[in-house]
Structures are given as C-alpha cells and as structure tokens.
Short mmCIF file of C-alpha atoms in Angstrom, two decimals:
data_model
loop_
_atom_site.label_atom_id
_atom_site.label_comp_id
_atom_site.label_asym_id
_atom_site.label_seq_id
_atom_site.Cartn_x
_atom_site.Cartn_y
_atom_site.Cartn_z
CA UNK S 17 252.73 205.63 19.38
CA UNK S 18 251.60 207.12 15.89
CA UNK S 19 250.60 210.55 15.86
CA UNK S 20 247.04 210.58 13.42
CA UNK S 21 247.50 212.43 10.09
CA UNK S 22 245.43 215.42 9.96
CA UNK S 23 243.82 215.48 5.90
CA UNK S 24 241.62 218.40 4.46
CA UNK S 25 239.11 216.96 2.15
CA UNK S 26 236.85 220.08 2.25
CA UNK S 27 237.95 223.60 1.44
CA UNK S 28 236.68 225.75 4.27
CA UNK S 29 238.33 229.13 3.01
CA UNK S 30 236.80 230.72 0.34
CA UNK S 31 234.07 228.37 0.56
CA UNK S 32 230.60 229.97 1.81
CA UNK S 33 228.53 226.83 1.24
CA UNK S 34 231.16 224.32 2.82
CA UNK S 35 230.78 226.58 5.84
CA UNK S 36 227.24 226.86 5.88
CA UNK S 37 226.76 223.10 5.73
CA UNK S 38 229.32 222.75 8.69
CA UNK S 39 227.33 225.25 10.77
CA UNK S 40 224.25 223.45 9.81
CA UNK S 41 226.14 220.29 11.48
CA UNK S 42 226.70 222.09 14.02
CA UNK S 43 223.30 223.10 15.05
CA UNK S 44 222.19 219.69 14.42
CA UNK S 45 224.54 218.39 17.11
CA UNK S 46 223.71 220.71 19.53
CA UNK S 47 220.02 219.74 19.11
CA UNK S 48 220.80 216.15 19.47
CA UNK S 49 223.42 216.95 22.45
CA UNK S 50 220.50 218.89 24.06
CA UNK S 51 218.02 215.72 23.61
CA UNK S 52 220.91 213.36 25.44
CA UNK S 53 221.40 216.24 27.75
CA UNK S 54 218.01 216.58 29.03
CA UNK S 55 216.70 212.75 28.96
CA UNK S 56 218.02 211.01 31.69
CA UNK S 57 219.90 207.90 30.55
CA UNK S 58 220.57 208.81 27.33
CA UNK S 59 224.12 209.67 26.67
CA UNK S 60 225.84 211.62 24.04
CA UNK S 61 227.99 208.56 23.11
CA UNK S 62 225.08 206.57 21.90
CA UNK S 63 223.43 209.27 19.72
CA UNK S 64 227.33 209.67 18.51
CA UNK S 65 227.58 205.89 17.60
CA UNK S 66 224.30 205.93 15.95
CA UNK S 67 225.50 208.39 13.50
CA UNK S 68 228.39 206.78 12.73
CA UNK S 69 226.27 203.61 12.19
CA UNK S 70 224.24 205.92 9.32
CA UNK S 71 227.29 207.78 7.89
CA UNK S 72 226.95 206.33 4.91
CA UNK S 73 223.31 207.26 4.30
CA UNK S 74 224.37 211.13 4.90
CA UNK S 75 224.55 212.94 1.93
CA UNK S 76 228.18 215.00 1.88
CA UNK S 77 231.60 214.53 3.40
CA UNK S 78 232.13 212.71 6.70
CA UNK S 79 233.66 215.79 8.23
CA UNK S 80 229.89 217.03 8.27
CA UNK S 81 228.98 214.02 10.30
CA UNK S 82 231.81 214.64 12.64
CA UNK S 83 230.95 218.02 13.19
CA UNK S 84 227.65 217.07 14.21
CA UNK S 85 228.92 214.29 16.72
CA UNK S 86 231.63 216.56 18.16
CA UNK S 87 228.82 219.31 18.82
CA UNK S 88 226.61 216.70 20.28
CA UNK S 89 229.18 215.64 23.15
CA UNK S 90 229.91 219.20 23.83
CA UNK S 91 226.38 220.33 24.17
CA UNK S 92 225.75 217.34 26.33
CA UNK S 93 228.31 218.42 28.91
CA UNK S 94 226.44 221.66 29.60
CA UNK S 95 223.10 220.35 29.62
CA UNK S 96 223.43 217.05 31.48
CA UNK S 97 223.09 219.20 34.90
CA UNK S 98 219.80 220.02 34.14
CA UNK S 99 218.29 216.74 34.87
CA UNK S 100 221.03 216.16 37.78
CA UNK S 101 219.09 219.30 39.46
CA UNK S 102 215.49 218.49 38.88
CA UNK S 103 215.26 214.73 38.75
CA UNK S 104 218.07 213.54 40.80
CA UNK S 105 219.73 211.57 37.87
CA UNK S 106 223.14 212.75 37.37
CA UNK S 107 225.27 211.75 34.50
CA UNK S 108 228.10 209.45 35.35
CA UNK S 109 230.15 212.68 34.86
CA UNK S 110 228.23 214.86 37.28
CA UNK S 111 227.95 212.31 39.68
CA UNK S 112 230.10 213.90 42.16
CA UNK S 113 228.32 217.37 42.13
CA UNK S 114 224.71 215.90 42.62
CA UNK S 115 224.53 216.15 46.12
CA UNK S 116 226.04 219.69 46.26
CA UNK S 117 223.70 220.79 43.33
CA UNK S 118 220.84 219.20 45.34
CA UNK S 119 221.57 221.31 48.41
CA UNK S 120 221.22 224.43 46.38
CA UNK S 121 218.20 223.65 44.79
CA UNK S 122 216.75 222.58 48.16
CA UNK S 123 217.43 225.72 49.52
CA UNK S 124 215.71 227.64 46.19
CA UNK S 125 218.92 228.28 44.39
CA UNK S 126 218.77 226.05 41.26
CA UNK S 127 218.52 228.67 39.17
CA UNK S 128 221.66 230.19 40.36
CA UNK S 129 223.06 226.63 39.93
CA UNK S 130 222.51 226.50 36.33
CA UNK S 131 224.28 229.75 35.43
CA UNK S 132 227.07 228.63 37.72
CA UNK S 133 227.22 225.34 35.89
CA UNK S 134 227.51 227.06 32.43
CA UNK S 135 229.94 229.89 33.55
CA UNK S 136 232.21 226.62 34.48
CA UNK S 137 231.68 225.02 31.09
CA UNK S 138 231.85 227.80 29.07
CA UNK S 139 234.92 228.71 30.78
CA UNK S 140 236.39 225.33 30.37
CA UNK S 141 235.97 226.13 26.85
CA UNK S 142 237.84 229.03 26.65
CA UNK S 143 240.57 227.93 28.91
CA UNK S 144 241.33 224.06 27.45
CA UNK S 145 241.69 225.49 24.02
CA UNK S 146 245.16 226.98 24.56
CA UNK S 147 246.17 225.24 27.42
CA UNK S 148 245.64 221.95 25.06
CA UNK S 149 249.06 222.41 23.19
CA UNK S 150 251.60 222.93 26.15
CA UNK S 151 249.71 220.14 27.77
CA UNK S 152 249.77 217.77 24.80
CA UNK S 153 253.26 218.47 24.05
CA UNK S 154 254.16 217.62 27.79
CA UNK S 155 252.03 214.63 27.49
CA UNK S 156 253.80 213.45 24.67
CA UNK S 157 256.87 212.97 26.64
CA UNK S 158 255.38 211.02 29.54
CA UNK S 159 252.76 209.06 27.64
CA UNK S 160 255.02 205.93 27.07
CA UNK S 161 255.68 205.94 30.82
CA UNK S 162 252.26 206.37 31.62
CA UNK S 163 250.81 203.45 29.49
CA UNK S 164 253.31 201.07 30.44
CA UNK S 165 252.41 201.44 33.80
CA UNK S 166 248.38 201.93 33.61
CA UNK S 167 247.59 199.48 36.00
CA UNK S 168 249.63 201.29 38.58
CA UNK S 169 248.44 204.56 37.74
CA UNK S 170 244.63 203.67 37.65
CA UNK S 171 245.16 201.77 41.16
CA UNK S 172 246.82 204.82 42.25
CA UNK S 173 243.58 207.09 41.08
CA UNK S 174 241.28 204.44 43.21
CA UNK S 175 243.35 204.61 46.32
CA UNK S 176 243.37 208.45 46.19
CA UNK S 177 239.73 208.58 45.69
CA UNK S 178 239.28 206.29 48.61
CA UNK S 179 242.12 208.24 50.74
CA UNK S 180 240.12 211.42 50.13
CA UNK S 181 236.93 210.05 51.75
CA UNK S 182 236.48 212.09 55.31
CA UNK S 183 236.55 208.88 57.92
CA UNK S 184 237.14 205.48 58.11
CA UNK S 185 233.54 203.94 57.38
CA UNK S 186 233.45 206.10 54.41
CA UNK S 187 236.85 204.96 52.77
CA UNK S 188 235.63 201.51 53.54
CA UNK S 189 232.48 202.13 51.63
CA UNK S 190 234.50 203.73 48.78
CA UNK S 191 236.43 200.67 48.47
CA UNK S 192 233.42 198.28 48.65
CA UNK S 193 231.97 200.57 46.09
CA UNK S 194 234.69 200.42 43.54
CA UNK S 195 234.60 196.68 43.96
CA UNK S 196 231.28 195.93 43.27
CA UNK S 197 230.98 198.19 40.29
CA UNK S 198 234.11 196.72 39.12
CA UNK S 199 232.69 193.36 39.25
CA UNK S 200 229.70 194.47 37.23
CA UNK S 201 232.41 195.78 34.59
CA UNK S 202 233.93 192.42 34.48
CA UNK S 203 230.90 190.63 34.27
CA UNK S 204 229.00 192.85 31.38
CA UNK S 205 231.24 195.05 29.49
CA UNK S 206 232.47 192.35 27.55
CA UNK S 207 229.30 190.29 27.16
CA UNK S 208 227.77 190.35 23.64
CA UNK S 209 224.41 192.30 23.64
CA UNK S 210 221.54 192.76 21.22
CA UNK S 211 218.69 195.33 21.10
CA UNK S 212 216.41 197.15 18.56
CA UNK S 213 218.77 200.05 17.22
CA UNK S 214 221.97 199.28 15.04
CA UNK S 215 224.23 200.36 17.83
CA UNK S 216 223.97 198.53 21.16
CA UNK S 217 225.50 199.53 24.54
CA UNK S 218 225.49 197.90 27.77
CA UNK S 219 226.96 201.09 29.43
CA UNK S 220 223.55 202.69 28.74
CA UNK S 221 221.81 200.32 31.38
CA UNK S 222 224.91 200.09 33.80
CA UNK S 223 225.20 204.05 33.87
CA UNK S 224 221.59 204.27 34.33
CA UNK S 225 221.27 201.60 37.11
CA UNK S 226 224.39 202.91 38.84
CA UNK S 227 223.73 206.70 39.04
CA UNK S 228 220.22 207.08 38.08
CA UNK S 229 217.51 204.62 39.61
CA UNK S 230 219.08 204.76 43.26
CA UNK S 231 218.30 208.61 43.45
CA UNK S 232 214.56 208.19 42.07
CA UNK S 233 213.74 205.51 44.39
CA UNK S 234 214.83 207.52 47.18
CA UNK S 235 212.82 210.32 45.52
CA UNK S 236 209.39 208.47 45.19
CA UNK S 237 209.01 209.69 49.16
CA UNK S 238 210.40 213.01 48.38
CA UNK S 239 208.96 216.46 48.36
CA UNK S 240 209.74 217.26 44.80
CA UNK S 241 211.76 220.25 43.73
CA UNK S 242 211.05 223.49 45.58
CA UNK S 243 209.78 226.95 44.17
CA UNK S 244 213.30 228.22 43.07
CA UNK S 245 214.24 232.07 44.07
CA UNK S 246 216.05 234.69 41.76
CA UNK S 247 219.10 233.46 39.46
CA UNK S 248 221.39 235.97 40.76
CA UNK S 249 225.19 234.30 40.77
CA UNK S 250 226.37 234.91 44.30
CA UNK S 251 229.94 233.81 44.03
CA UNK S 252 232.38 236.31 43.03
CA UNK S 253 234.12 236.64 39.76
CA UNK S 254 237.73 235.53 40.84
CA UNK S 255 235.95 232.47 42.89
CA UNK S 256 234.44 231.33 39.65
CA UNK S 257 237.44 231.88 37.31
CA UNK S 258 239.69 230.21 40.19
CA UNK S 259 237.49 227.11 40.08
CA UNK S 260 236.98 226.87 36.59
CA UNK S 261 240.77 226.78 36.08
CA UNK S 262 240.88 223.77 38.52
CA UNK S 263 238.09 221.85 36.90
CA UNK S 264 239.72 222.27 33.57
CA UNK S 265 243.23 221.12 34.68
CA UNK S 266 241.62 218.21 36.52
CA UNK S 267 239.71 217.64 32.71
CA UNK S 268 242.94 217.18 31.16
CA UNK S 269 243.55 213.79 33.48
CA UNK S 270 240.44 212.43 31.73
CA UNK S 271 241.36 213.69 28.48
CA UNK S 272 245.08 212.50 28.45
CA UNK S 273 244.58 209.21 31.05
CA UNK S 274 243.24 206.01 29.73
CA UNK S 275 240.19 204.61 31.89
CA UNK S 276 239.99 207.83 34.05
CA UNK S 277 236.42 209.20 33.74
CA UNK S 278 235.18 212.79 34.17
CA UNK S 279 233.28 211.53 37.65
CA UNK S 280 236.95 210.48 38.82
CA UNK S 281 238.44 213.82 37.93
CA UNK S 282 235.61 215.60 39.36
CA UNK S 283 236.27 213.88 42.58
CA UNK S 284 239.77 215.20 42.57
CA UNK S 285 238.58 218.81 41.82
CA UNK S 286 236.40 218.23 44.70
CA UNK S 287 239.03 217.88 46.91
CA UNK S 288 240.90 220.95 45.70
CA UNK S 289 237.79 222.95 46.36
CA UNK S 290 236.11 221.50 49.27
CA UNK S 291 235.98 224.61 51.37
CA UNK S 292 234.60 226.66 48.90
CA UNK S 293 231.38 225.08 49.13
CA UNK S 294 228.20 223.71 46.81
CA UNK S 295 228.68 226.20 44.28
CA UNK S 296 232.20 225.64 43.76
CA UNK S 297 231.34 221.82 43.47
CA UNK S 298 228.75 222.87 40.57
CA UNK S 299 231.65 225.15 38.74
CA UNK S 300 234.38 222.85 39.14
CA UNK S 301 232.66 219.58 37.76
CA UNK S 302 230.58 221.49 35.10
CA UNK S 303 234.20 222.38 33.96
CA UNK S 304 235.88 219.14 33.97
CA UNK S 305 233.02 217.42 32.30
CA UNK S 306 233.34 220.44 29.37
CA UNK S 307 236.98 220.64 29.41
CA UNK S 308 237.45 216.67 28.29
CA UNK S 309 235.92 217.17 25.06
CA UNK S 310 238.62 219.77 24.06
CA UNK S 311 241.50 217.41 25.79
CA UNK S 312 240.46 214.13 24.49
CA UNK S 313 240.20 215.51 20.93
CA UNK S 314 243.80 216.62 21.15
CA UNK S 315 244.68 213.25 22.67
CA UNK S 316 243.14 211.54 19.40
CA UNK S 317 245.03 213.77 17.16
CA UNK S 318 248.30 212.97 19.05
CA UNK S 319 248.38 209.80 20.18
CA UNK S 320 245.46 208.15 18.04
CA UNK S 321 243.24 206.74 20.95
CA UNK S 322 239.95 208.02 21.52
CA UNK S 323 239.12 208.60 25.03
CA UNK S 324 235.25 208.96 24.88
CA UNK S 325 232.62 207.43 23.15
CA UNK S 326 232.12 210.46 20.72
CA UNK S 327 235.52 210.02 19.42
CA UNK S 328 235.36 206.48 18.95
CA UNK S 329 232.14 207.37 16.83
CA UNK S 330 234.41 209.74 15.31
CA UNK S 331 236.83 206.82 14.37
CA UNK S 332 234.25 204.42 13.13
CA UNK S 333 233.00 207.01 10.62
CA UNK S 334 236.39 207.64 9.42
CA UNK S 335 235.90 211.35 9.99
CA UNK S 336 239.03 213.35 8.82
CA UNK S 337 240.71 215.07 11.79
CA UNK S 338 240.91 218.56 10.69
CA UNK S 339 241.91 220.14 13.77
CA UNK S 340 240.30 223.76 12.65
CA UNK S 341 236.82 223.11 11.80
CA UNK S 342 236.81 220.72 15.03
CA UNK S 343 238.24 223.21 17.67
CA UNK S 344 235.56 225.80 16.10
CA UNK S 345 232.85 223.25 16.59
CA UNK S 346 233.35 223.04 20.35
CA UNK S 347 233.66 226.93 20.54
CA UNK S 348 230.26 227.45 18.65
CA UNK S 349 228.66 224.57 20.43
CA UNK S 350 229.97 226.05 23.63
CA UNK S 351 228.30 229.46 22.85
CA UNK S 352 224.89 228.16 22.14
CA UNK S 353 225.23 225.83 25.03
CA UNK S 354 225.97 228.33 27.23
CA UNK S 355 222.76 230.20 26.40
CA UNK S 356 220.62 226.76 26.61
CA UNK S 357 221.36 226.03 30.31
CA UNK S 358 219.70 228.60 31.56
CA UNK S 359 217.10 229.20 29.07
CA UNK S 360 215.85 225.42 29.30
CA UNK S 361 217.16 224.86 32.92
CA UNK S 362 214.66 227.30 34.12
CA UNK S 363 211.84 225.68 32.42
CA UNK S 364 212.52 222.14 33.42
CA UNK S 365 213.31 223.14 37.21
CA UNK S 366 209.69 224.86 37.01
CA UNK S 367 207.71 222.04 35.29
CA UNK S 368 209.10 219.46 37.20
CA UNK S 369 208.30 221.25 40.57
CA UNK S 370 204.69 221.14 39.19
CA UNK S 371 204.74 217.31 39.04
CA UNK S 372 204.03 214.64 41.75
CA UNK S 373 207.53 213.29 42.67
CA UNK S 374 206.28 209.71 43.14
CA UNK S 375 205.04 209.57 39.91
CA UNK S 376 207.68 211.14 38.00
CA UNK S 377 210.09 208.82 39.62
CA UNK S 378 208.02 205.94 38.47
CA UNK S 379 207.97 207.52 34.58
CA UNK S 380 211.47 208.10 34.92
CA UNK S 381 212.43 204.74 36.25
CA UNK S 382 210.15 203.53 33.77
CA UNK S 383 212.15 205.21 30.68
CA UNK S 384 215.27 203.79 31.73
CA UNK S 385 214.04 200.27 31.74
CA UNK S 386 213.06 200.91 28.11
CA UNK S 387 216.50 202.67 27.36
CA UNK S 388 218.21 199.65 28.68
CA UNK S 389 215.93 197.09 26.59
CA UNK S 390 216.24 199.56 23.85
CA UNK S 391 220.26 199.41 23.61
CA UNK S 392 221.06 196.06 24.95
CA UNK S 393 217.83 193.92 25.04
CA UNK S 394 217.18 191.46 28.19
CA UNK S 395 220.74 191.65 29.01
CA UNK S 396 220.50 195.51 29.34
CA UNK S 397 217.53 194.89 31.93
CA UNK S 398 219.37 192.23 33.87
CA UNK S 399 222.52 194.84 33.84
CA UNK S 400 220.30 197.58 35.11
CA UNK S 401 218.49 195.82 37.94
CA UNK S 402 222.33 194.67 38.83
CA UNK S 403 223.56 198.22 38.90
CA UNK S 404 221.05 199.36 40.75
CA UNK S 405 221.25 197.13 43.49
CA UNK S 406 225.13 198.23 43.54
CA UNK S 407 224.20 201.81 42.99
CA UNK S 408 222.82 201.98 46.88
CA UNK S 409 226.13 201.07 48.12
CA UNK S 410 227.37 204.80 48.06
CA UNK S 411 224.79 206.49 49.92
CA UNK S 412 224.36 203.60 52.38
CA UNK S 413 227.94 204.10 53.27
CA UNK S 414 227.94 207.93 53.17
CA UNK S 415 230.84 208.03 50.13
CA UNK S 416 231.00 209.85 47.05
CA UNK S 417 228.86 208.30 44.15
CA UNK S 418 231.97 208.58 41.56
CA UNK S 419 233.36 205.53 43.19
CA UNK S 420 230.83 203.67 41.25
CA UNK S 421 233.20 204.40 37.83
CA UNK S 422 235.00 201.31 39.19
CA UNK S 423 232.62 199.46 36.59
CA UNK S 424 235.35 200.87 33.77
CA UNK S 425 238.46 201.75 36.28
CA UNK S 426 238.64 197.96 37.73
CA UNK S 427 238.38 195.91 34.34
CA UNK S 428 241.25 198.32 33.12
CA UNK S 429 243.38 197.58 36.23
CA UNK S 430 243.00 193.82 35.58
#
C-alpha cells in the first residue's frame, strides 16, 4: 500500500487566471454531467474516459481536464434521479430507489422527490468532506485486512443484501439475480470490444439492459407521468438530516471497499431507513450516490486505487492529485447541481408527462441500443439483449434491482 504523491504544477494562490480557468473547467464538467445524468444509459464514467483520451489535445495543464472529469461525475450523481423518476430508467446507483421514487411520482409528488434528492446529495457533500479525513485514517489501519479477505467480504455483502429481502421467495430471487447477473459479468467484462468511439465500455450496454430496458418494456402499456402537485417538501428537517447522514456513511462503503457499488450501499441504507417511507428512500440513496464521489477521491489519494470510472479516467490522464482544487471542485459542482435538479427536473417531468408513454419507451429503448453499439459494437448489442433478459428477474421475484450488481460483485468474488 503506497500513498499517492500529491503534486502542485499550477499555482492557484494569487493567480486569478488559473482560478478562472479552473472555474471554467468546473462549469464544463457540470454541463457534461448534466448531459450524462439526463440521458438514460449514458454514464459520467464514459464521458470522463473520453476526456482522458483527448487530454493531449486540450491546451493547458492536465489538472483542468481532471477538474472537468470530477465535476462531471459529481453532477451526474445529482441529475441521474431525473430520468429515474420521469422515464423509469434508473442509473445503476439509483436502482434501489427507483420504485419508491416512482411511488411519489404516481402520487403526484415527483417535484418533491426531486427536491428531496437534491437535499440528500448536497447534504452528503457537506458531510462527506470533513468525515473523509477520520474515515480515511481508520481505513488505512484496516485496509490490508480487507483486501486480503476481499472475496469473503464481498460474499458477506451479497449474503446481507439477500438476507434483507422480506420473505423466502424474494431471498431466493435475490440470489438468482446475483448469480445470473454475475454470469453476465464473467462472460462479457473481460471480452475485448470495439465501437465507433476511441473509448470502449461494455458496462454501457450491460447496465442499460439490466436497469433500463426492463422498466421501459413494462412502461409501454403504462399511463405515463401524471400531473405533479406543488414542490413543497413534507419531510421534516431532522428527518432529512438523519437519513442523509445514514446515506453518507453507507456511501463510505463504496468509496473504500473495492467492488461494492452505490446500488449495494444504497440497499444497505434502505435497510436502515425502511420504516421512514419512500421519501427517506430517495434522500438516503441520493446521499449514498453523491458521497461516493468524495470518499472515493480520498481513497485514491491514500491507497492509489480508483474506485469509480471517473477516477480511473483521472489516472489515465495523469492528472496531478491536488486535494484543495479537487475538493473545491466537488463543492462548487455540488452547489450548481443542487440548483439544476429542481430547475431541469420539473421541466423534464412536465415534458415527459405530455408524451405518449409507448412511443417514449420505444424511442428510449432504440437510443439504448444505439449507445450499446456506439460504445461496444455488435458485441455490445448482444450484451444489451442478454442483460435485458436478466434484468427481468428482480421484478419477477419481487426483489430489489440492486441485486443485479452481481455483474461486478461475482467476478470479483471468483
């Protein structure tokens, strides 16, 4: 375990021009994160890897590109709730909360759900930044033991998620979903793929098929998004603060533990907040999703291991790991994103509510197939089809969609 050396190729103090360029990079990253957050099937990881591929063409120090990458990832964690609520296509990290969130939309409380999500995400940023220092120190002591027994740790996570299902049939379904999605991971993750872009990513079709396509197919005969009521938040401030704290702490699991996704950590958070209702689900899972960006950055600085696709892109681009500007990027992107969620989300819900749900679902499905081909070629389309079949298992058994994250967990365990 070798800590990463932090370098400082750009002088920020007393250099308004450098600060201006950094703010411009943050703004560009927020724009990219907004795009990836609002487009079903498109993930911030993919855009960050595209930036990494183009880093040599970008004028200026690599730090600016890294700032844009990080801002893209943070913004995505705020905005990905919008298509999860409006279209029924959750980002994998939001899979655990998709059904509770839909419950609020069906009740006409989708605008409230957007604001609850923004509160959970922004609160997680504020909590995670100071908590990351003591938690990183604690993990430094226990990290060798965790990595030495990683298969056992991840196996325990799988068992815990399955055990928290409410009855036997759902627990059996959870194990089946873990196994089937794990088989997909074993088959596709290490297969070379080629697409039309300089960066290939087989996770795009796998996640689109597992988490997006089954919901869209079910929505073809649905009634669409009903009219939404006022945006007033009916959850108490204390309740929001409590659930955000739970989500933030569960997000630390993702930041420091290899192989555990936000969806799995969100499921653990849901187990701790299950009696608080769907509003708590939305706040907790949004907090998990965003807190991961902070904790994963500190894990990269301390252990040298990238836990997210965005941080993998940072490593590939040889971005200097300067903690002050990178943490400042997270905070600034968080503030901007918290404003964008209700501003764009309300319009998104209103627009989708006016469209025919059948044609909307078919159009988005066609887009997911196109993205699969774009990022992974014909093999990506095949992976999308296979993942779509596996993605029907959780609703058939009534278990959580987060069990489909076996696509990453099972190969790591084996």
